[in-house]
Amino acid sequence: MNILLTSAGRRTYLVDYFKEALKMAGQGGLVHAANSEASPAFYNADRQVVTPLIYDRGYIPFLLDYCGKWQIDLLIPLFDIDLPVLSANSEAFARQGTVVVTAKPEAIEVCNDKWKTYQTLKGRGIRTPESWLSAEDAVRAVEAGEASYPLVLKPRWGMGSLSVYEADNEEEVRVLEKKIRKEIQESYLKYEAARDCAACVILQQKITGREWGVDVANDLKGDFRTAVAKVKSNMRAGETDGAMTVEEPRLEELGRELSGILRHKGNLDVDVLESGGEYYVLEMNARFGGGYPFSHAAGLNLPYALVMWASGREPEKEFLQARTGVRGQKDIRILVY
């Protein structure tokens, strides 16, 4: 069995997890990594490949050829802007025996487009911060007593902490909205933002409280298998840097509900904030997120489960569970190549 991780970046640990998963499952094969020679995970893999850029016309033909040549069984994208491109072409990959491990295009749109995230969650009765697509609407909500400063402004199609700001008054709202628009056009976010340039910034009511992460694991049919809740202790550049696994039935049930809505394959990374005894969903990513290693360290082994499902077998139940009370911190290591 062969596995390709695209946009692997600094996730050397995921390369290691999948290498180990192949051994545990008694499967031969290699773990391949794309896309940049500047990424540590690139050199941690068994094989490396530099692909065309994600929005290049040659990207999908190149990957189809590569997956066919190397008999790739699982194609696992790890970057938000990669997800819709690969998902839209998943049938072409399936015809040559490659499973793209992500969600369907419409589910990815719900995750990547923060306005659709808001609309979908509100429509399902799931708590999420009140949101607006214009400075005018947000300011009117404050003036009407329906919201209060500070407000959070960020790209509608964004990721991590890129261009995320807080505004304490109307003047800051208007200045920051313009600033974010400019920063979007100067970054890779401009590609997805091109769908609606006039409404590419989202404004949200700031909610304060304890931060949580939930890993929602589905099988390759999109069926729910488990959810692991973690309380976050540290964040760095929008990614979980420290966390502890906790048994929290309400979050596990939330994970089951989100699984049923999105029907994703593999992992769904969910950011949650606890305030006033209630849980608010902030964002969702239909991929392995920066908080997954903490679930893995506590016993959840989704890479192994994916390998087993792809080979037509069922993983042992113990690998779809996580021990509670396991604390973790990320460190820094040097990869020499």
mmCIF file with all atom_site columns, C-alpha atoms in Angstrom, residues 138-313:
data_model
loop_
_atom_site.group_PDB
_atom_site.id
_atom_site.type_symbol
_atom_site.label_atom_id
_atom_site.label_alt_id
_atom_site.label_comp_id
_atom_site.label_asym_id
_atom_site.label_entity_id
_atom_site.label_seq_id
_atom_site.pdbx_PDB_ins_code
_atom_site.Cartn_x
_atom_site.Cartn_y
_atom_site.Cartn_z
_atom_site.occupancy
_atom_site.B_iso_or_equiv
_atom_site.pdbx_formal_charge
_atom_site.auth_seq_id
_atom_site.auth_comp_id
_atom_site.auth_asym_id
_atom_site.auth_atom_id
_atom_site.pdbx_PDB_model_num
ATOM 1   C CA . ALA A 1 138 ? -21.601 44.606 12.110 1.00 0.00 ? 138 ALA A CA 1
ATOM 2   C CA . VAL A 1 139 ? -21.662 48.234 13.257 1.00 0.00 ? 139 VAL A CA 1
ATOM 3   C CA . ARG A 1 140 ? -25.464 48.322 12.951 1.00 0.00 ? 140 ARG A CA 1
ATOM 4   C CA . ALA A 1 141 ? -25.680 45.195 15.114 1.00 0.00 ? 141 ALA A CA 1
ATOM 5   C CA . VAL A 1 142 ? -23.569 46.885 17.792 1.00 0.00 ? 142 VAL A CA 1
ATOM 6   C CA . GLU A 1 143 ? -25.658 50.058 17.644 1.00 0.00 ? 143 GLU A CA 1
ATOM 7   C CA . ALA A 1 144 ? -28.835 47.986 17.976 1.00 0.00 ? 144 ALA A CA 1
ATOM 8   C CA . GLY A 1 145 ? -27.483 46.217 21.060 1.00 0.00 ? 145 GLY A CA 1
ATOM 9   C CA . GLU A 1 146 ? -27.310 42.871 19.233 1.00 0.00 ? 146 GLU A CA 1
ATOM 10  C CA . ALA A 1 147 ? -23.504 42.728 19.482 1.00 0.00 ? 147 ALA A CA 1
ATOM 11  C CA . SER A 1 148 ? -20.691 44.444 21.353 1.00 0.00 ? 148 SER A CA 1
ATOM 12  C CA . TYR A 1 149 ? -17.045 45.301 20.890 1.00 0.00 ? 149 TYR A CA 1
ATOM 13  C CA . PRO A 1 150 ? -14.545 43.837 20.507 1.00 0.00 ? 150 PRO A CA 1
ATOM 14  C CA . LEU A 1 151 ? -15.301 42.212 17.160 1.00 0.00 ? 151 LEU A CA 1
ATOM 15  C CA . VAL A 1 152 ? -13.008 39.736 15.423 1.00 0.00 ? 152 VAL A CA 1
ATOM 16  C CA . LEU A 1 153 ? -12.210 40.379 11.751 1.00 0.00 ? 153 LEU A CA 1
ATOM 17  C CA . LYS A 1 154 ? -10.560 37.781 9.520  1.00 0.00 ? 154 LYS A CA 1
ATOM 18  C CA . PRO A 1 155 ? -10.555 36.441 5.955  1.00 0.00 ? 155 PRO A CA 1
ATOM 19  C CA . ARG A 1 156 ? -13.763 34.636 5.032  1.00 0.00 ? 156 ARG A CA 1
ATOM 20  C CA . TRP A 1 157 ? -11.596 31.987 3.386  1.00 0.00 ? 157 TRP A CA 1
ATOM 21  C CA . GLY A 1 158 ? -8.675  31.955 5.787  1.00 0.00 ? 158 GLY A CA 1
ATOM 22  C CA . MET A 1 159 ? -6.564  29.647 7.894  1.00 0.00 ? 159 MET A CA 1
ATOM 23  C CA . GLY A 1 160 ? -4.403  29.771 10.983 1.00 0.00 ? 160 GLY A CA 1
ATOM 24  C CA . SER A 1 161 ? -3.896  33.250 12.389 1.00 0.00 ? 161 SER A CA 1
ATOM 25  C CA . LEU A 1 162 ? -3.292  34.909 9.018  1.00 0.00 ? 162 LEU A CA 1
ATOM 26  C CA . SER A 1 163 ? -4.848  38.408 8.947  1.00 0.00 ? 163 SER A CA 1
ATOM 27  C CA . VAL A 1 164 ? -6.920  37.937 12.123 1.00 0.00 ? 164 VAL A CA 1
ATOM 28  C CA . TYR A 1 165 ? -7.524  41.144 14.092 1.00 0.00 ? 165 TYR A CA 1
ATOM 29  C CA . GLU A 1 166 ? -9.717  42.579 16.858 1.00 0.00 ? 166 GLU A CA 1
ATOM 30  C CA . ALA A 1 167 ? -11.574 45.888 16.640 1.00 0.00 ? 167 ALA A CA 1
ATOM 31  C CA . ASP A 1 168 ? -12.620 47.859 19.725 1.00 0.00 ? 168 ASP A CA 1
ATOM 32  C CA . ASN A 1 169 ? -14.654 50.517 17.937 1.00 0.00 ? 169 ASN A CA 1
ATOM 33  C CA . GLU A 1 170 ? -16.204 51.494 14.609 1.00 0.00 ? 170 GLU A CA 1
ATOM 34  C CA . GLU A 1 171 ? -13.105 53.283 13.349 1.00 0.00 ? 171 GLU A CA 1
ATOM 35  C CA . GLU A 1 172 ? -10.970 50.191 13.908 1.00 0.00 ? 172 GLU A CA 1
ATOM 36  C CA . VAL A 1 173 ? -13.584 48.006 12.216 1.00 0.00 ? 173 VAL A CA 1
ATOM 37  C CA . ARG A 1 174 ? -13.420 50.060 9.025  1.00 0.00 ? 174 ARG A CA 1
ATOM 38  C CA . VAL A 1 175 ? -9.633  50.389 9.006  1.00 0.00 ? 175 VAL A CA 1
ATOM 39  C CA . LEU A 1 176 ? -9.040  46.700 9.696  1.00 0.00 ? 176 LEU A CA 1
ATOM 40  C CA . GLU A 1 177 ? -11.560 45.570 7.091  1.00 0.00 ? 177 GLU A CA 1
ATOM 41  C CA . LYS A 1 178 ? -9.583  47.470 4.436  1.00 0.00 ? 178 LYS A CA 1
ATOM 42  C CA . LYS A 1 179 ? -6.286  46.144 5.802  1.00 0.00 ? 179 LYS A CA 1
ATOM 43  C CA . ILE A 1 180 ? -7.466  42.534 5.617  1.00 0.00 ? 180 ILE A CA 1
ATOM 44  C CA . ARG A 1 181 ? -8.718  42.982 2.051  1.00 0.00 ? 181 ARG A CA 1
ATOM 45  C CA . LYS A 1 182 ? -5.252  44.231 1.073  1.00 0.00 ? 182 LYS A CA 1
ATOM 46  C CA . GLU A 1 183 ? -3.493  41.368 2.850  1.00 0.00 ? 183 GLU A CA 1
ATOM 47  C CA . ILE A 1 184 ? -5.760  38.826 1.171  1.00 0.00 ? 184 ILE A CA 1
ATOM 48  C CA . GLN A 1 185 ? -4.761  40.110 -2.257 1.00 0.00 ? 185 GLN A CA 1
ATOM 49  C CA . GLU A 1 186 ? -1.086  39.848 -1.288 1.00 0.00 ? 186 GLU A CA 1
ATOM 50  C CA . SER A 1 187 ? -1.320  36.185 -0.223 1.00 0.00 ? 187 SER A CA 1
ATOM 51  C CA . TYR A 1 188 ? -2.505  32.804 -1.512 1.00 0.00 ? 188 TYR A CA 1
ATOM 52  C CA . LEU A 1 189 ? -5.882  33.558 0.089  1.00 0.00 ? 189 LEU A CA 1
ATOM 53  C CA . LYS A 1 190 ? -6.705  35.622 -3.010 1.00 0.00 ? 190 LYS A CA 1
ATOM 54  C CA . TYR A 1 191 ? -7.557  32.484 -5.002 1.00 0.00 ? 191 TYR A CA 1
ATOM 55  C CA . GLU A 1 192 ? -10.523 31.393 -2.905 1.00 0.00 ? 192 GLU A CA 1
ATOM 56  C CA . ALA A 1 193 ? -11.464 34.998 -2.080 1.00 0.00 ? 193 ALA A CA 1
ATOM 57  C CA . ALA A 1 194 ? -11.904 35.627 -5.814 1.00 0.00 ? 194 ALA A CA 1
ATOM 58  C CA . ARG A 1 195 ? -15.287 33.886 -5.552 1.00 0.00 ? 195 ARG A CA 1
ATOM 59  C CA . ASP A 1 196 ? -16.709 36.929 -3.779 1.00 0.00 ? 196 ASP A CA 1
ATOM 60  C CA . CYS A 1 197 ? -14.218 39.785 -3.554 1.00 0.00 ? 197 CYS A CA 1
ATOM 61  C CA . ALA A 1 198 ? -16.857 42.162 -2.200 1.00 0.00 ? 198 ALA A CA 1
ATOM 62  C CA . ALA A 1 199 ? -17.505 39.919 0.815  1.00 0.00 ? 199 ALA A CA 1
ATOM 63  C CA . CYS A 1 200 ? -14.126 38.307 1.467  1.00 0.00 ? 200 CYS A CA 1
ATOM 64  C CA . VAL A 1 201 ? -13.874 39.518 5.093  1.00 0.00 ? 201 VAL A CA 1
ATOM 65  C CA . ILE A 1 202 ? -16.005 38.110 7.899  1.00 0.00 ? 202 ILE A CA 1
ATOM 66  C CA . LEU A 1 203 ? -16.693 39.953 11.166 1.00 0.00 ? 203 LEU A CA 1
ATOM 67  C CA . GLN A 1 204 ? -17.634 38.013 14.291 1.00 0.00 ? 204 GLN A CA 1
ATOM 68  C CA . GLN A 1 205 ? -18.660 38.680 17.854 1.00 0.00 ? 205 GLN A CA 1
ATOM 69  C CA . LYS A 1 206 ? -15.683 37.916 20.085 1.00 0.00 ? 206 LYS A CA 1
ATOM 70  C CA . ILE A 1 207 ? -16.404 35.257 22.681 1.00 0.00 ? 207 ILE A CA 1
ATOM 71  C CA . THR A 1 208 ? -14.023 34.681 25.571 1.00 0.00 ? 208 THR A CA 1
ATOM 72  C CA . GLY A 1 209 ? -13.581 31.431 27.422 1.00 0.00 ? 209 GLY A CA 1
ATOM 73  C CA . ARG A 1 210 ? -11.760 28.127 27.427 1.00 0.00 ? 210 ARG A CA 1
ATOM 74  C CA . GLU A 1 211 ? -10.517 26.799 24.081 1.00 0.00 ? 211 GLU A CA 1
ATOM 75  C CA . TRP A 1 212 ? -11.156 23.211 23.028 1.00 0.00 ? 212 TRP A CA 1
ATOM 76  C CA . GLY A 1 213 ? -10.318 21.065 20.045 1.00 0.00 ? 213 GLY A CA 1
ATOM 77  C CA . VAL A 1 214 ? -12.221 18.027 18.818 1.00 0.00 ? 214 VAL A CA 1
ATOM 78  C CA . ASP A 1 215 ? -10.936 15.407 16.381 1.00 0.00 ? 215 ASP A CA 1
ATOM 79  C CA . VAL A 1 216 ? -13.872 13.730 14.638 1.00 0.00 ? 216 VAL A CA 1
ATOM 80  C CA . ALA A 1 217 ? -12.812 10.473 12.989 1.00 0.00 ? 217 ALA A CA 1
ATOM 81  C CA . ASN A 1 218 ? -14.883 8.968  10.172 1.00 0.00 ? 218 ASN A CA 1
ATOM 82  C CA . ASP A 1 219 ? -14.141 5.864  8.133  1.00 0.00 ? 219 ASP A CA 1
ATOM 83  C CA . LEU A 1 220 ? -13.702 5.814  4.351  1.00 0.00 ? 220 LEU A CA 1
ATOM 84  C CA . LYS A 1 221 ? -17.475 5.555  3.886  1.00 0.00 ? 221 LYS A CA 1
ATOM 85  C CA . GLY A 1 222 ? -17.993 8.770  5.843  1.00 0.00 ? 222 GLY A CA 1
ATOM 86  C CA . ASP A 1 223 ? -19.446 6.974  8.864  1.00 0.00 ? 223 ASP A CA 1
ATOM 87  C CA . PHE A 1 224 ? -18.720 8.234  12.384 1.00 0.00 ? 224 PHE A CA 1
ATOM 88  C CA . ARG A 1 225 ? -16.233 6.194  14.409 1.00 0.00 ? 225 ARG A CA 1
ATOM 89  C CA . THR A 1 226 ? -15.098 8.355  17.319 1.00 0.00 ? 226 THR A CA 1
ATOM 90  C CA . ALA A 1 227 ? -14.522 11.879 18.623 1.00 0.00 ? 227 ALA A CA 1
ATOM 91  C CA . VAL A 1 228 ? -11.719 12.984 20.930 1.00 0.00 ? 228 VAL A CA 1
ATOM 92  C CA . ALA A 1 229 ? -11.997 16.209 22.953 1.00 0.00 ? 229 ALA A CA 1
ATOM 93  C CA . LYS A 1 230 ? -8.992  18.193 24.153 1.00 0.00 ? 230 LYS A CA 1
ATOM 94  C CA . VAL A 1 231 ? -8.736  21.336 26.227 1.00 0.00 ? 231 VAL A CA 1
ATOM 95  C CA . LYS A 1 232 ? -6.060  23.620 24.791 1.00 0.00 ? 232 LYS A CA 1
ATOM 96  C CA . SER A 1 233 ? -3.340  25.107 26.969 1.00 0.00 ? 233 SER A CA 1
ATOM 97  C CA . ASN A 1 234 ? -1.183  26.847 24.357 1.00 0.00 ? 234 ASN A CA 1
ATOM 98  C CA . MET A 1 235 ? -1.645  28.260 20.856 1.00 0.00 ? 235 MET A CA 1
ATOM 99  C CA . ARG A 1 236 ? 1.007   29.353 18.354 1.00 0.00 ? 236 ARG A CA 1
ATOM 100 C CA . ALA A 1 237 ? 0.251   30.995 14.980 1.00 0.00 ? 237 ALA A CA 1
ATOM 101 C CA . GLY A 1 238 ? -3.315  29.725 15.126 1.00 0.00 ? 238 GLY A CA 1
ATOM 102 C CA . GLU A 1 239 ? -2.293  26.119 15.801 1.00 0.00 ? 239 GLU A CA 1
ATOM 103 C CA . THR A 1 240 ? -2.606  24.051 18.973 1.00 0.00 ? 240 THR A CA 1
ATOM 104 C CA . ASP A 1 241 ? 0.749   23.945 20.767 1.00 0.00 ? 241 ASP A CA 1
ATOM 105 C CA . GLY A 1 242 ? -0.333  22.278 24.003 1.00 0.00 ? 242 GLY A CA 1
ATOM 106 C CA . ALA A 1 243 ? -3.434  20.307 25.040 1.00 0.00 ? 243 ALA A CA 1
ATOM 107 C CA . MET A 1 244 ? -4.884  17.636 27.319 1.00 0.00 ? 244 MET A CA 1
ATOM 108 C CA . THR A 1 245 ? -7.422  14.974 26.389 1.00 0.00 ? 245 THR A CA 1
ATOM 109 C CA . VAL A 1 246 ? -10.637 15.175 28.404 1.00 0.00 ? 246 VAL A CA 1
ATOM 110 C CA . GLU A 1 247 ? -13.773 13.056 28.531 1.00 0.00 ? 247 GLU A CA 1
ATOM 111 C CA . GLU A 1 248 ? -16.551 15.486 27.646 1.00 0.00 ? 248 GLU A CA 1
ATOM 112 C CA . PRO A 1 249 ? -19.749 13.749 26.468 1.00 0.00 ? 249 PRO A CA 1
ATOM 113 C CA . ARG A 1 250 ? -21.277 16.949 25.097 1.00 0.00 ? 250 ARG A CA 1
ATOM 114 C CA . LEU A 1 251 ? -18.325 17.539 22.789 1.00 0.00 ? 251 LEU A CA 1
ATOM 115 C CA . GLU A 1 252 ? -18.256 13.906 21.747 1.00 0.00 ? 252 GLU A CA 1
ATOM 116 C CA . GLU A 1 253 ? -21.942 14.174 20.839 1.00 0.00 ? 253 GLU A CA 1
ATOM 117 C CA . LEU A 1 254 ? -21.221 17.412 18.976 1.00 0.00 ? 254 LEU A CA 1
ATOM 118 C CA . GLY A 1 255 ? -18.566 15.541 17.007 1.00 0.00 ? 255 GLY A CA 1
ATOM 119 C CA . ARG A 1 256 ? -21.071 12.833 16.104 1.00 0.00 ? 256 ARG A CA 1
ATOM 120 C CA . GLU A 1 257 ? -23.546 15.478 14.914 1.00 0.00 ? 257 GLU A CA 1
ATOM 121 C CA . LEU A 1 258 ? -20.949 17.259 12.770 1.00 0.00 ? 258 LEU A CA 1
ATOM 122 C CA . SER A 1 259 ? -19.888 13.916 11.324 1.00 0.00 ? 259 SER A CA 1
ATOM 123 C CA . GLY A 1 260 ? -23.453 13.288 10.204 1.00 0.00 ? 260 GLY A CA 1
ATOM 124 C CA . ILE A 1 261 ? -23.701 16.728 8.609  1.00 0.00 ? 261 ILE A CA 1
ATOM 125 C CA . LEU A 1 262 ? -20.424 16.635 6.685  1.00 0.00 ? 262 LEU A CA 1
ATOM 126 C CA . ARG A 1 263 ? -19.902 12.900 6.064  1.00 0.00 ? 263 ARG A CA 1
ATOM 127 C CA . HIS A 1 264 ? -16.166 13.511 5.659  1.00 0.00 ? 264 HIS A CA 1
ATOM 128 C CA . LYS A 1 265 ? -13.529 10.809 5.276  1.00 0.00 ? 265 LYS A CA 1
ATOM 129 C CA . GLY A 1 266 ? -10.730 10.686 7.816  1.00 0.00 ? 266 GLY A CA 1
ATOM 130 C CA . ASN A 1 267 ? -10.346 13.535 10.272 1.00 0.00 ? 267 ASN A CA 1
ATOM 131 C CA . LEU A 1 268 ? -12.396 16.652 10.959 1.00 0.00 ? 268 LEU A CA 1
ATOM 132 C CA . ASP A 1 269 ? -10.552 19.230 13.063 1.00 0.00 ? 269 ASP A CA 1
ATOM 133 C CA . VAL A 1 270 ? -13.008 21.339 15.097 1.00 0.00 ? 270 VAL A CA 1
ATOM 134 C CA . ASP A 1 271 ? -12.185 24.462 17.125 1.00 0.00 ? 271 ASP A CA 1
ATOM 135 C CA . VAL A 1 272 ? -14.588 25.087 20.002 1.00 0.00 ? 272 VAL A CA 1
ATOM 136 C CA . LEU A 1 273 ? -14.836 27.773 22.668 1.00 0.00 ? 273 LEU A CA 1
ATOM 137 C CA . GLU A 1 274 ? -16.537 27.220 26.026 1.00 0.00 ? 274 GLU A CA 1
ATOM 138 C CA . SER A 1 275 ? -18.248 30.298 27.463 1.00 0.00 ? 275 SER A CA 1
ATOM 139 C CA . GLY A 1 276 ? -20.891 30.494 30.163 1.00 0.00 ? 276 GLY A CA 1
ATOM 140 C CA . GLY A 1 277 ? -21.214 26.729 30.266 1.00 0.00 ? 277 GLY A CA 1
ATOM 141 C CA . GLU A 1 278 ? -22.024 26.521 26.539 1.00 0.00 ? 278 GLU A CA 1
ATOM 142 C CA . TYR A 1 279 ? -19.907 25.361 23.610 1.00 0.00 ? 279 TYR A CA 1
ATOM 143 C CA . TYR A 1 280 ? -19.503 27.492 20.482 1.00 0.00 ? 280 TYR A CA 1
ATOM 144 C CA . VAL A 1 281 ? -18.042 26.065 17.270 1.00 0.00 ? 281 VAL A CA 1
ATOM 145 C CA . LEU A 1 282 ? -15.524 28.522 15.839 1.00 0.00 ? 282 LEU A CA 1
ATOM 146 C CA . GLU A 1 283 ? -14.089 26.720 12.817 1.00 0.00 ? 283 GLU A CA 1
ATOM 147 C CA . MET A 1 284 ? -13.912 23.316 11.137 1.00 0.00 ? 284 MET A CA 1
ATOM 148 C CA . ASN A 1 285 ? -11.226 21.837 8.880  1.00 0.00 ? 285 ASN A CA 1
ATOM 149 C CA . ALA A 1 286 ? -11.834 18.652 6.894  1.00 0.00 ? 286 ALA A CA 1
ATOM 150 C CA . ARG A 1 287 ? -8.298  17.334 7.381  1.00 0.00 ? 287 ARG A CA 1
ATOM 151 C CA . PHE A 1 288 ? -5.723  16.422 9.999  1.00 0.00 ? 288 PHE A CA 1
ATOM 152 C CA . GLY A 1 289 ? -5.279  19.581 12.058 1.00 0.00 ? 289 GLY A CA 1
ATOM 153 C CA . GLY A 1 290 ? -2.518  20.858 14.285 1.00 0.00 ? 290 GLY A CA 1
ATOM 154 C CA . GLY A 1 291 ? -4.231  19.369 17.327 1.00 0.00 ? 291 GLY A CA 1
ATOM 155 C CA . TYR A 1 292 ? -4.321  15.775 16.046 1.00 0.00 ? 292 TYR A CA 1
ATOM 156 C CA . PRO A 1 293 ? -0.927  14.758 17.560 1.00 0.00 ? 293 PRO A CA 1
ATOM 157 C CA . PHE A 1 294 ? -2.390  15.188 21.050 1.00 0.00 ? 294 PHE A CA 1
ATOM 158 C CA . SER A 1 295 ? -5.190  12.736 20.269 1.00 0.00 ? 295 SER A CA 1
ATOM 159 C CA . HIS A 1 296 ? -2.642  10.379 18.721 1.00 0.00 ? 296 HIS A CA 1
ATOM 160 C CA . ALA A 1 297 ? -0.421  10.550 21.801 1.00 0.00 ? 297 ALA A CA 1
ATOM 161 C CA . ALA A 1 298 ? -3.441  9.541  23.883 1.00 0.00 ? 298 ALA A CA 1
ATOM 162 C CA . GLY A 1 299 ? -4.098  6.404  21.839 1.00 0.00 ? 299 GLY A CA 1
ATOM 163 C CA . LEU A 1 300 ? -6.221  7.371  18.834 1.00 0.00 ? 300 LEU A CA 1
ATOM 164 C CA . ASN A 1 301 ? -4.463  6.029  15.735 1.00 0.00 ? 301 ASN A CA 1
ATOM 165 C CA . LEU A 1 302 ? -6.391  7.289  12.733 1.00 0.00 ? 302 LEU A CA 1
ATOM 166 C CA . PRO A 1 303 ? -3.521  6.718  10.253 1.00 0.00 ? 303 PRO A CA 1
ATOM 167 C CA . TYR A 1 304 ? -3.533  3.023  11.191 1.00 0.00 ? 304 TYR A CA 1
ATOM 168 C CA . ALA A 1 305 ? -7.326  2.904  10.967 1.00 0.00 ? 305 ALA A CA 1
ATOM 169 C CA . LEU A 1 306 ? -7.243  4.480  7.489  1.00 0.00 ? 306 LEU A CA 1
ATOM 170 C CA . VAL A 1 307 ? -4.682  1.927  6.308  1.00 0.00 ? 307 VAL A CA 1
ATOM 171 C CA . MET A 1 308 ? -6.799  -0.916 7.693  1.00 0.00 ? 308 MET A CA 1
ATOM 172 C CA . TRP A 1 309 ? -10.018 0.382  6.114  1.00 0.00 ? 309 TRP A CA 1
ATOM 173 C CA . ALA A 1 310 ? -8.258  0.887  2.783  1.00 0.00 ? 310 ALA A CA 1
ATOM 174 C CA . SER A 1 311 ? -7.137  -2.744 2.863  1.00 0.00 ? 311 SER A CA 1
ATOM 175 C CA . GLY A 1 312 ? -10.666 -3.967 3.625  1.00 0.00 ? 312 GLY A CA 1
ATOM 176 C CA . ARG A 1 313 ? -10.043 -4.695 7.288  1.00 0.00 ? 313 ARG A CA 1
#
